[in-house]
Coordinates of C-alpha atoms in Angstrom, one line a residue:
X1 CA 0.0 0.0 0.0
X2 CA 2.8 2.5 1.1
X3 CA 6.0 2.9 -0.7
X4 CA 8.2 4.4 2.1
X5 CA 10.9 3.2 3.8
X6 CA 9.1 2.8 7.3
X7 CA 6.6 0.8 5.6
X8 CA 9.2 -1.7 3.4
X9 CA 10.9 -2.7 6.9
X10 CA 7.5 -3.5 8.6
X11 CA 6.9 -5.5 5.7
X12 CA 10.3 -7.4 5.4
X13 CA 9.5 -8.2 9.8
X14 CA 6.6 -9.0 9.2
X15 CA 7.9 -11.7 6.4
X16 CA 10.6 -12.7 8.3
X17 CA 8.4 -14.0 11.3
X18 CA 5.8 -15.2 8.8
X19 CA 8.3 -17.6 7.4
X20 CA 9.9 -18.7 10.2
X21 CA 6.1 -19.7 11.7
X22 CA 5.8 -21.9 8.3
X23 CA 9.2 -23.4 9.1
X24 CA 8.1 -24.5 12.6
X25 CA 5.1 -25.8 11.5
X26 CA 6.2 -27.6 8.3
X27 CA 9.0 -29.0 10.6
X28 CA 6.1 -30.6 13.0
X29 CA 4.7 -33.1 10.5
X30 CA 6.6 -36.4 10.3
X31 CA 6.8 -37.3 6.2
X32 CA 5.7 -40.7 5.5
X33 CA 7.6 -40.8 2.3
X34 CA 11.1 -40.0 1.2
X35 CA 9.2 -38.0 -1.7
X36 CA 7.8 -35.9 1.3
X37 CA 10.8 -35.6 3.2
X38 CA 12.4 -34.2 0.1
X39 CA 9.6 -31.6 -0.8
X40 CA 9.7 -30.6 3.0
X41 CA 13.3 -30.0 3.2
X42 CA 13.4 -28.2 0.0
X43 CA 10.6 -26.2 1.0
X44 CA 12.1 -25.1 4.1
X45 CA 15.4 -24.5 2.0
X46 CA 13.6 -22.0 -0.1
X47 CA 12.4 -20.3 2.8
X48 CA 15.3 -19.9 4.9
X49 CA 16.8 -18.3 1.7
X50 CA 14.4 -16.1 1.5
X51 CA 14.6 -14.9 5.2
X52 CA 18.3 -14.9 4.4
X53 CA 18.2 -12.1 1.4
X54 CA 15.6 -10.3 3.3
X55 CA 17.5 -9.8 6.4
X56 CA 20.2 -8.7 4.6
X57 CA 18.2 -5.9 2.9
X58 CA 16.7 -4.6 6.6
X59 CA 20.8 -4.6 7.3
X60 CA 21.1 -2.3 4.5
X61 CA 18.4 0.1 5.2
X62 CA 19.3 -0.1 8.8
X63 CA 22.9 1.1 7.9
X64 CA 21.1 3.7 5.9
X65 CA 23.9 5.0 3.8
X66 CA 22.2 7.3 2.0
X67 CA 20.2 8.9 5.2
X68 CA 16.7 8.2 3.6
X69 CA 15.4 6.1 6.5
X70 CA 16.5 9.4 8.7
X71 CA 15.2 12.0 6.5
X72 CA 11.9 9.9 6.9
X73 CA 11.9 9.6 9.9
X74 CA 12.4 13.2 10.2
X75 CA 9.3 13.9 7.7
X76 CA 6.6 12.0 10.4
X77 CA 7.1 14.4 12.9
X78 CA 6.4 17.6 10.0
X79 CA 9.7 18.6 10.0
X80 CA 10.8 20.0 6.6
X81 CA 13.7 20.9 5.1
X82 CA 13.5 24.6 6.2
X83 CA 12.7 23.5 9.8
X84 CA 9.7 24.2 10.2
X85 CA 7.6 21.6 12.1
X86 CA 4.1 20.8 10.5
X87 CA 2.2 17.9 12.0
X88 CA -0.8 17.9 10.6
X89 CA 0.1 18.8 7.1
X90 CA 2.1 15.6 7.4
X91 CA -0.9 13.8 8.4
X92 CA -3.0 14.9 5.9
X93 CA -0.4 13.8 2.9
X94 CA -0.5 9.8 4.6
X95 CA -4.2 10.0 4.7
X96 CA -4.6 11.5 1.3
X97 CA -2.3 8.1 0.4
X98 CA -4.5 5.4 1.9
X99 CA -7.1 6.9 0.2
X100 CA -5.6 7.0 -2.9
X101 CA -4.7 3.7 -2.9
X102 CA -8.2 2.3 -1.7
X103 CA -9.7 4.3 -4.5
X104 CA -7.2 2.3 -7.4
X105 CA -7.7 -1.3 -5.9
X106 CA -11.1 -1.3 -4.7
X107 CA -11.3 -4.8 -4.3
X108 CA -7.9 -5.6 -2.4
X109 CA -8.8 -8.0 0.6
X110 CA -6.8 -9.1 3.7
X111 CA -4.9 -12.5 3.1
X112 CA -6.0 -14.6 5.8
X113 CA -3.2 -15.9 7.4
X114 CA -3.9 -19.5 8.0
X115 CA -4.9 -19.9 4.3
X116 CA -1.6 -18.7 3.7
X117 CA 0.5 -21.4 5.6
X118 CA -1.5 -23.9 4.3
X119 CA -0.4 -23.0 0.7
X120 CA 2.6 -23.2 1.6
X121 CA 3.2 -26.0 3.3
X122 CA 1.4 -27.7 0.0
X123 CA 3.8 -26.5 -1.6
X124 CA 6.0 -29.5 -3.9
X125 CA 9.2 -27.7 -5.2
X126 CA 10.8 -28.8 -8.4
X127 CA 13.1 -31.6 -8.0
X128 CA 15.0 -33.0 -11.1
X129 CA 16.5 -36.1 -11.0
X130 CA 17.6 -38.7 -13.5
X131 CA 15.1 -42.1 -14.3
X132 CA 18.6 -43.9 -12.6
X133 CA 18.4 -42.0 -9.3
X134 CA 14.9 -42.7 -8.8
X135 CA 14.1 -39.8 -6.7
X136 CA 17.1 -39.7 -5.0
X137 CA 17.5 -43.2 -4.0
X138 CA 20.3 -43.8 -6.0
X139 CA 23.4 -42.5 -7.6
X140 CA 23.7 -42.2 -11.3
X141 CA 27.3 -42.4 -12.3
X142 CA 27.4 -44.2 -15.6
X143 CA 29.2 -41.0 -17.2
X144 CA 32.0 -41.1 -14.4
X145 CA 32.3 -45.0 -15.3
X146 CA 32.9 -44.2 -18.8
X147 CA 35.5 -41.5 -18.2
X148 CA 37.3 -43.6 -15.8
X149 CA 37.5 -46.8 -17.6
X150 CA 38.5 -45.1 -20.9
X151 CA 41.7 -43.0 -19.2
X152 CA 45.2 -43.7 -18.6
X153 CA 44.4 -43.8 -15.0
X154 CA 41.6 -46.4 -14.5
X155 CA 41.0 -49.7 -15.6
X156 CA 38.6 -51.9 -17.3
X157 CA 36.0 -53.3 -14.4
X158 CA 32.2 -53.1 -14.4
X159 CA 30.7 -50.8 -13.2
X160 CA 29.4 -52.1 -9.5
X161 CA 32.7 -52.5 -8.9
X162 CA 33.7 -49.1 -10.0
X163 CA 31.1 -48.0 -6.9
X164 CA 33.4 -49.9 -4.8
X165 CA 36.8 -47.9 -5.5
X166 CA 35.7 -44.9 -6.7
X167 CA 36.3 -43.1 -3.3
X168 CA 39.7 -44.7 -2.9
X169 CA 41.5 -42.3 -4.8
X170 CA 44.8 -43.0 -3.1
X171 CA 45.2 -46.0 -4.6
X172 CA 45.8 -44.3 -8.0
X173 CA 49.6 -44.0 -8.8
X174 CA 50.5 -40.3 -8.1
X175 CA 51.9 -39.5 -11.4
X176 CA 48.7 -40.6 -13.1
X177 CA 47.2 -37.8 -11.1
X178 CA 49.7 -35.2 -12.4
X179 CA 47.8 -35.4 -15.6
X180 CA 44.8 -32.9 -17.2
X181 CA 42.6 -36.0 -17.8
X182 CA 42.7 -36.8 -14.0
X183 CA 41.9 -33.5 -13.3
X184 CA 38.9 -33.0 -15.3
X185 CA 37.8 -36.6 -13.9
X186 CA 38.1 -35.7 -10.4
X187 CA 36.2 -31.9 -10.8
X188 CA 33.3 -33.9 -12.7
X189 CA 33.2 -36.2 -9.8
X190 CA 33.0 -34.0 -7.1
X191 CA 30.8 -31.4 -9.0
X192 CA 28.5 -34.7 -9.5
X193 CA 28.7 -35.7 -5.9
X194 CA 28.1 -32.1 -4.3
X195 CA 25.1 -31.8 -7.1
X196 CA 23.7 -34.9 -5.5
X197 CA 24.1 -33.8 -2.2
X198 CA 22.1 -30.7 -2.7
X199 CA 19.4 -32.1 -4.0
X200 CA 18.8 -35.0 -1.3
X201 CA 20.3 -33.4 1.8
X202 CA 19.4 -29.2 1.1
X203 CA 19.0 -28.5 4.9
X204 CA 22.9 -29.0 5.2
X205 CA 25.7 -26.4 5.1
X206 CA 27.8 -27.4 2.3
X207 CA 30.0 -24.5 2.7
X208 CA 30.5 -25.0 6.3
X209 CA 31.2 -28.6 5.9
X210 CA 33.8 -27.9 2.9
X211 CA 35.3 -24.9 5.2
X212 CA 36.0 -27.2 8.2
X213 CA 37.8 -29.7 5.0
X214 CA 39.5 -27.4 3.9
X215 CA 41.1 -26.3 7.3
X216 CA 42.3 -30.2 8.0
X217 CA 43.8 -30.5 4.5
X218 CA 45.8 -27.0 5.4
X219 CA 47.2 -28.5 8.3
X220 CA 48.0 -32.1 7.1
X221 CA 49.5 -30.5 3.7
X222 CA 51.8 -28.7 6.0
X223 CA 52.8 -31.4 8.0
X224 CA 53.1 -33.9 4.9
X225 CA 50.3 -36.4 6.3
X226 CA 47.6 -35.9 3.6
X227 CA 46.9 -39.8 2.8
X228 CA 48.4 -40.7 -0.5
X229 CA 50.3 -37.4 -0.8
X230 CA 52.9 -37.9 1.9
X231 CA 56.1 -36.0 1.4
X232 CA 55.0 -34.5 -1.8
X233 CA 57.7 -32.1 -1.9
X234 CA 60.8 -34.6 -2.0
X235 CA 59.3 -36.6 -4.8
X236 CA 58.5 -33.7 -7.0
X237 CA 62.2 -33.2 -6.0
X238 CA 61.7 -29.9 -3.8
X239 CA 63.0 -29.9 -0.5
X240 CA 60.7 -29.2 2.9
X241 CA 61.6 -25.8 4.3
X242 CA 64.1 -26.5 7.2
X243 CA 66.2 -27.9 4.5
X244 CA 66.1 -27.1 1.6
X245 CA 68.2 -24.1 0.9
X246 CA 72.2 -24.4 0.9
X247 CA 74.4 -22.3 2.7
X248 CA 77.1 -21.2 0.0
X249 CA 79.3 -20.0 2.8
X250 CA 80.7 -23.4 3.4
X251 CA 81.7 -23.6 -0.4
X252 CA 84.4 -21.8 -2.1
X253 CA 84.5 -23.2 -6.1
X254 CA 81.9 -24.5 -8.1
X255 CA 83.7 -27.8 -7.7
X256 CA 83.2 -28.3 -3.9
X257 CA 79.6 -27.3 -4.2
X258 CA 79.6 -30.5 -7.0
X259 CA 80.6 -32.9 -4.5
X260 CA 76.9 -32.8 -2.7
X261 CA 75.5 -34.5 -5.4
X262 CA 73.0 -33.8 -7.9
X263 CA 69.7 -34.1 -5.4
X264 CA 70.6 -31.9 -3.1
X265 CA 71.8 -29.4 -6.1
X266 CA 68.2 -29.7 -7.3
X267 CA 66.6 -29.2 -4.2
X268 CA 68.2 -26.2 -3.7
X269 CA 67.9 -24.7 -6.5
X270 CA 64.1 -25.3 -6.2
X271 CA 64.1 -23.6 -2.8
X272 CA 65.2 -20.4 -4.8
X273 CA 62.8 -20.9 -7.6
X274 CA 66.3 -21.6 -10.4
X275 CA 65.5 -24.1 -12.9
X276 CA 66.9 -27.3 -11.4
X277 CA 67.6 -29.3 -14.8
X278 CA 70.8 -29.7 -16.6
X279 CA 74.0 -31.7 -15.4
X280 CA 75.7 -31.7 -12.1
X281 CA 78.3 -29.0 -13.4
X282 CA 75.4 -26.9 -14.9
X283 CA 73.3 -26.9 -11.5
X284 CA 76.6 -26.0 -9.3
X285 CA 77.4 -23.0 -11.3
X286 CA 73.3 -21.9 -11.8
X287 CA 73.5 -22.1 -7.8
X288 CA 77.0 -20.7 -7.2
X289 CA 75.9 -17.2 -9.2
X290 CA 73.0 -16.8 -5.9
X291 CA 76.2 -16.6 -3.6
X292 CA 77.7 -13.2 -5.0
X293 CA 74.5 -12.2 -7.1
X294 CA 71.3 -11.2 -5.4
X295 CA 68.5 -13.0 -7.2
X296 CA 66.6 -10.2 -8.2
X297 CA 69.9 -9.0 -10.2
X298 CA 69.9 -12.4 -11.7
X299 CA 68.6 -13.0 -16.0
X300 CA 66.0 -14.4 -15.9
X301 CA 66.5 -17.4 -18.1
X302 CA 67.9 -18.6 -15.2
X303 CA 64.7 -19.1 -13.4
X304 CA 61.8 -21.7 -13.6
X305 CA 58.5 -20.4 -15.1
X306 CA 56.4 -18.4 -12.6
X307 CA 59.2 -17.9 -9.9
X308 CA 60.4 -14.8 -11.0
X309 CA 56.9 -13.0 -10.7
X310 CA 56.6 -14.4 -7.2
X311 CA 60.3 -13.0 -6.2
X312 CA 59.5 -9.8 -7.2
X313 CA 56.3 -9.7 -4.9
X314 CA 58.6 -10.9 -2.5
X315 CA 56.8 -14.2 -1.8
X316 CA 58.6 -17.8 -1.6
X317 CA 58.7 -19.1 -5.1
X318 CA 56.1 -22.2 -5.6
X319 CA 56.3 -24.7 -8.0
X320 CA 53.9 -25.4 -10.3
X321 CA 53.3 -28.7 -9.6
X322 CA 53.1 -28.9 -5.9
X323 CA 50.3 -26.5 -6.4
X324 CA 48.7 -28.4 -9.0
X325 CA 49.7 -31.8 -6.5
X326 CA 47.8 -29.7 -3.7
X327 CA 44.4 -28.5 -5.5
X328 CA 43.7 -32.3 -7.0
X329 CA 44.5 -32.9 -2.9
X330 CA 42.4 -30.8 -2.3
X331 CA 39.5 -32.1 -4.5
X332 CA 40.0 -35.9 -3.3
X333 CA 39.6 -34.9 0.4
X334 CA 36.4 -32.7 -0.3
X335 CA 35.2 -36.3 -2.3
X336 CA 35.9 -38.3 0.2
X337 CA 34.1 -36.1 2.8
X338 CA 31.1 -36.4 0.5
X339 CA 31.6 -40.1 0.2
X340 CA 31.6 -40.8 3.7
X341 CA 27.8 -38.1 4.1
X342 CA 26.7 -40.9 0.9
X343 CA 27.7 -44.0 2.5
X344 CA 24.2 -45.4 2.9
X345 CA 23.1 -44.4 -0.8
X346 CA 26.4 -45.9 -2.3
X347 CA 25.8 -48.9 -0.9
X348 CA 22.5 -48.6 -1.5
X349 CA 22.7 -48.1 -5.0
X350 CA 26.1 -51.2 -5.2
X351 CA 23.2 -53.6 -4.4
X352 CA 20.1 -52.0 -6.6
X353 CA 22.9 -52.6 -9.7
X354 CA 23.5 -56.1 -8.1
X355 CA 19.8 -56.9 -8.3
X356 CA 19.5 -55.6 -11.7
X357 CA 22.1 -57.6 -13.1
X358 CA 19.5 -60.7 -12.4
X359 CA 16.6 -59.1 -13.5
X360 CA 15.5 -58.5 -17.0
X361 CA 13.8 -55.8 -19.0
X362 CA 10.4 -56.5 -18.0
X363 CA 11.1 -57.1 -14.4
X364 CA 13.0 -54.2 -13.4
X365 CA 10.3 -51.7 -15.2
X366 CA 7.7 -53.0 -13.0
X367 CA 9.2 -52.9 -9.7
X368 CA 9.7 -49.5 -10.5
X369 CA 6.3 -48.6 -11.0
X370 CA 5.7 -51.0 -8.0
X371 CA 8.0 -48.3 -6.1
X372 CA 6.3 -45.6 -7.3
X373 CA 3.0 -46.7 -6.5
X374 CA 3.9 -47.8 -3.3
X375 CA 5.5 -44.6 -2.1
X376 CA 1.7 -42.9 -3.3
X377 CA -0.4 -45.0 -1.3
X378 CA 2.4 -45.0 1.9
X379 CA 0.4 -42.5 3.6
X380 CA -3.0 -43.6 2.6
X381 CA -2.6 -46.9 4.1
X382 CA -1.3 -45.9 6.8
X383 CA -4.7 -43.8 7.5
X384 CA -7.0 -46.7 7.2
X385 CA -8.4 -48.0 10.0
X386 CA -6.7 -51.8 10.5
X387 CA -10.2 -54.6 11.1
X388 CA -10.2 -55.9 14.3
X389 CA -13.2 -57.0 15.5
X390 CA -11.7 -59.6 17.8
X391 CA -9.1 -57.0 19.5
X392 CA -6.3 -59.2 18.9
X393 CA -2.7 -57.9 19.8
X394 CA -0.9 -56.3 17.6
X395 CA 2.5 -58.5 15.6
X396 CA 5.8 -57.1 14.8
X397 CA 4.1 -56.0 11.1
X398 CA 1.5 -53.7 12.9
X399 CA -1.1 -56.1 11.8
X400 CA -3.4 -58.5 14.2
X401 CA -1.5 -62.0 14.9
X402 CA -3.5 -64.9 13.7
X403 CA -6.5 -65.7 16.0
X404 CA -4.8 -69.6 16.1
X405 CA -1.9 -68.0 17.7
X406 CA -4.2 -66.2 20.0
X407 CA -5.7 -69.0 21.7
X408 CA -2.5 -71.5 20.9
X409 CA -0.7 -69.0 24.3
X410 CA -4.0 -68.4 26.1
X411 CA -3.7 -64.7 25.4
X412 CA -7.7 -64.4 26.3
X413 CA -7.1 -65.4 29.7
X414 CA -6.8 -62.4 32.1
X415 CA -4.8 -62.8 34.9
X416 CA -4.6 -59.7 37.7
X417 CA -2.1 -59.1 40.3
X418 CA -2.9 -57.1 43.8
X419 CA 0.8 -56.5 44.2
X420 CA 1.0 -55.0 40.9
X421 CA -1.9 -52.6 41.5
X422 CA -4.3 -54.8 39.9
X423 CA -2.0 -54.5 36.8
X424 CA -4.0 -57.1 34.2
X425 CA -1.6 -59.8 32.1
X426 CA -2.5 -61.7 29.6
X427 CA -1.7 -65.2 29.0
X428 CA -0.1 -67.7 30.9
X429 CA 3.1 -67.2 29.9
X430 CA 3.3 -63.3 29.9
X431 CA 1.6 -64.0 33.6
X432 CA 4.2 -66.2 34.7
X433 CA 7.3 -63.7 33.4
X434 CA 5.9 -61.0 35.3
X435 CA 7.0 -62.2 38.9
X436 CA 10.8 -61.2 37.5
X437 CA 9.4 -58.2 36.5
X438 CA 10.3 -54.4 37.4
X439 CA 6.7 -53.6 38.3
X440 CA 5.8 -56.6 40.5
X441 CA 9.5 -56.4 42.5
X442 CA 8.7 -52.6 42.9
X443 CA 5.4 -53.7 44.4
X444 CA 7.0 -56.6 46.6
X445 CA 10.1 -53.7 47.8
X446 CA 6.9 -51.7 48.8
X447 CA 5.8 -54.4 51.5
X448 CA 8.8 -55.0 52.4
X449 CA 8.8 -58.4 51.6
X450 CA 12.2 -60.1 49.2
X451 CA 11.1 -61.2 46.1
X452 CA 11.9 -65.2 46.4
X453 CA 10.8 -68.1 44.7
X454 CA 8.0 -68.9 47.7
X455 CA 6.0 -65.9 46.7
X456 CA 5.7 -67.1 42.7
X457 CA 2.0 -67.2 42.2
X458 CA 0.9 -65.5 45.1
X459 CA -0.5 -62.1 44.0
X460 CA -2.6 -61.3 47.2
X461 CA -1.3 -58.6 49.6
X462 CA -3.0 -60.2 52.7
X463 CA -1.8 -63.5 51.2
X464 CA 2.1 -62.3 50.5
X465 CA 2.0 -60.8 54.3
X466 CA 0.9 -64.1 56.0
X467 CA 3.2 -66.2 54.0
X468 CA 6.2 -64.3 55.3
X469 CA 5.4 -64.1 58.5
X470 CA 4.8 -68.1 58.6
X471 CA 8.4 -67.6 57.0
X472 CA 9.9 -65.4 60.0
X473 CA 8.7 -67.8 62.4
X474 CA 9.5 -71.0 61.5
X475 CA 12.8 -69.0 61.1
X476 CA 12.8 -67.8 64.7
X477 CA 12.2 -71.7 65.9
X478 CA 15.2 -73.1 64.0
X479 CA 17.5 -70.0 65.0
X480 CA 20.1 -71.0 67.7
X481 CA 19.5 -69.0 71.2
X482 CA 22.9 -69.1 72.7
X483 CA 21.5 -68.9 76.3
X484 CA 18.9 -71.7 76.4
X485 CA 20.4 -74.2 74.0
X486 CA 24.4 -73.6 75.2
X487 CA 25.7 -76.3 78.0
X488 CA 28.5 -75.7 80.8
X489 CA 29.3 -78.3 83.5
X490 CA 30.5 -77.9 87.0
X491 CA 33.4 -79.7 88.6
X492 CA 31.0 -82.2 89.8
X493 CA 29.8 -83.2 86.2
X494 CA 26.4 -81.6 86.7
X495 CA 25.0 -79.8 83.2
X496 CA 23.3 -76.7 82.9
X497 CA 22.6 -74.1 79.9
X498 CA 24.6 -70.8 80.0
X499 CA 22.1 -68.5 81.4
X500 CA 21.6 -70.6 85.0
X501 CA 25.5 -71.2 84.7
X502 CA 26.2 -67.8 85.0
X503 CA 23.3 -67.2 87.8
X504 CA 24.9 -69.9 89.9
X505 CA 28.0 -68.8 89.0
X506 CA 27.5 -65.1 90.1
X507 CA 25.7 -66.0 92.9
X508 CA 29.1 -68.4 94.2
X509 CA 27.5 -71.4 94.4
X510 CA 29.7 -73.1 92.0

């Protein structure tokens, strides 16, 4: 209705809470489907986007850069450019607006709110997947198959084994990798798998999951423990850091720098960016020049391709290939990472190509229209009432158990137990169980009676309490008393117990 500023930022609010009621309430239904567990994600993808881009428009007209939200603010109160302060004529303008805008859309009409969320959360966003995938389900990497089994690199297997080792990127020799075929391979493979991964999984935050990769693989590269890539530097035949450069101090002649050998010549003259080919005699003198000449003074055909650039911006010269080397590492550990969120749907989709491999034409198109039609009616049989007339129990397929099995264990025969709290069990066997049971020791703790095998089948209270005092007394009758049932004897052979031993005996008559 109202253009201004004031007026787009209530708007954007109100949005922003509007949404983020949708989200909760999408969020509260439990899909029955993995069709409707997809459309709901999605859904809710598309709406945190949205509260995403308008949140950062209300930070831009909070910023107010260009002092329009101010000068607006400034207009409410009447206050014009001159400074004088006119309420009402600022009233009268807003007015004269509403009713302008009432008088072009005569027939606008208050969207009811509720009728609102429920479009929404009807709401099935567009999904594209391949026939292969099957909504999701599976991976389709027939293309990836083709290009690996038709490079240098790979090798002829079929394709459910390809599933198997396609993750295992390490086991591929490393100078196979050093090559623009394995390159492109490996970006179409993780562009693939990070496609995929959007699509099936969009509530996830790719770019925090790639940021927290890409902080591991910095680390490891540095320490040379990046799996398959360890000690990258010597084989490309550049030295680590805290030894690779030479001290020409030591060496007077080109002839005693010679004598280190034609590794070490190389690896030093990698550490200052010099080409590092030629013969032994070639790479002394090359390094030699760097121990009167400063390298900037240097020509420059003595210097590998790209390293002069970086010694003029006064950064450590890097090779070409260890940065190549580093950016395929790179790529295999964010693959893997993706490999290991895919796990269930690779081997999901190892054992749907199995299965098809036994099937035939015929067979495998109608078990996919079996899949289809069964993910449809899901929901809707899961709304129909189950028939029971008989109330039998329930089995483990959330159907009734066969009424022959229902009188086979005697599961119409009640059974109650006082101790329980006139907790009802049915069947003989379920009745029997129960005296092991947490609720019945509970009870039996409660009276403070133990829970023994003479109270099996007694599930009276009054009947529990008599039984255990019968118990306690029979007890108390076979317990040894120490004062009646103990025997002394006198100097004159005469027997009495201990109590009118030590009467007679206190009273000095013995």
């Amino acid at each position: 209705m109202s253009s201004t500023l004031l007026e787009v930022t209530r708007a954007s609010h109100e949005e922003v809470e509007r949404l983020e009621r949708v989200i909760v309430k999408d969020l509260q239904n439990e899909p029955t489907s993995n069709k409707d567990r997809l459309f709901q994600s999605h859904r809710v993808r598309n709406m945190i986007d949205t509260i995403t881009s308008t949140t950062h428009k209300l930070i831009e007209i909070y910023e107010d850069n260009d002092n329009a939200r101010k000068d607006e603010i400034a207009a409410l109160g009447g206050q014009t450019a001159t400074g004088v302060n006119n309420v009402f004529s600022a009233f009268y303008d807003r007015l004269k607006e509403i009713r302008e805008y009432h008088r072009k859309h005569p027939v606008a009409r208050v969207v009811d709110a509720n009728d609102d969320y429920e479009a929404l959360l009807k709401e099935e966003p567009q999904i594209e997947f391949s026939g292969e995938e099957a909504f999701g389900r599976y991976l389709d990497m027939h293309e990836l198959y083709h290009q690996y089994i038709n490079s240098k690199f790979g090798e002829p297997i079929e394709y459910s084994a390809y599933l198997d080792i396609f993750p295992e990127a390490d086991k591929i020799p490393r100078k196979k990798k050093m090559t623009r075929q394995y390159r492109e391979y490996m970006e179409n493979l993780l562009e693939y798998l990070l496609y995929f991964f959007q699509r099936t999984e969009p509530l996830q935050d790719v770019d925090r999951i790639f940021s927290k990769v890409t902080t591991e693989f910095e680390e490891n590269w540095a320490a040379g423990k990046v799996h398959g890539w360890e000690n990258e530097n010597q084989e490309n035949g550049h030295a680590p850091a805290q030894h690779a450069a030479l001290d020409l101090d030591y060496y007077s002649t080109v002839e005693e720098l010679m004598e280190v050998g034609p590794e070490r010549l190389k690896e030093g003259l990698a550490a200052l960016g010099l080409k590092t080919g030629g013969t032994i005699q070639q790479r002394a003198e090359r390094l030699f020049l760097t121990k009167h000449t400063p390298l900037e003074k240097l020509d420059k055909k003595h210097f590998a391709k790209g390293a002069r650039a970086s010694e003029k911006k006064g950064v450590a010269p890097v090779p070409q290939e260890d940065a190549n080397s580093k950016e395929i590492a790179l790529m295999e550990a964010k693959m893997k990472k993706l490999c290991d969120l895919l796990e269930e749907t690779i081997a999901r989709t190892k054992d749907n190509v199995v299965k098809k491999q036994a099937l035939t034409y015929e067979e495998i198109e109608a078990e996919r229209e079996e899949e289809e039609t069964q993910e449809d009616t899901e929901s809707e049989d899961e709304e129909q009432q189950i028939y029971n007339p008989l109330k039998l129990p329930m089995g483990w397929d959330g159907k009734p158990i066969p009424y022959w099995l229902y009188k086979l264990h005697g599961l119409g025969q009640e059974f109650k137990c006082e101790i329980c709290g006139n907790y009802s069990y049915w069947g003989r066997r379920a009745f029997e169980r129960h005296f092991k049971e947490w609720r019945h020791q509970h009870g039996m703790r409660c009276l403070g009676i133990p829970n023994t095998k003479n109270f099996n089948e007694i599930t009276s209270i009054e009947e529990a309490k008599e039984l255990w005092k019968k118990i306690q007394q029979r007890q108390g009758v076979n317990k040894w008393r120490p004062d009646l049932e103990e025997e002394y004897e006198d100097k004159e052979g005469n027997i009495y117990n201990k109590k009118t031993y030590t009467d007679l005996q206190r009273q000095g008559l013995i």
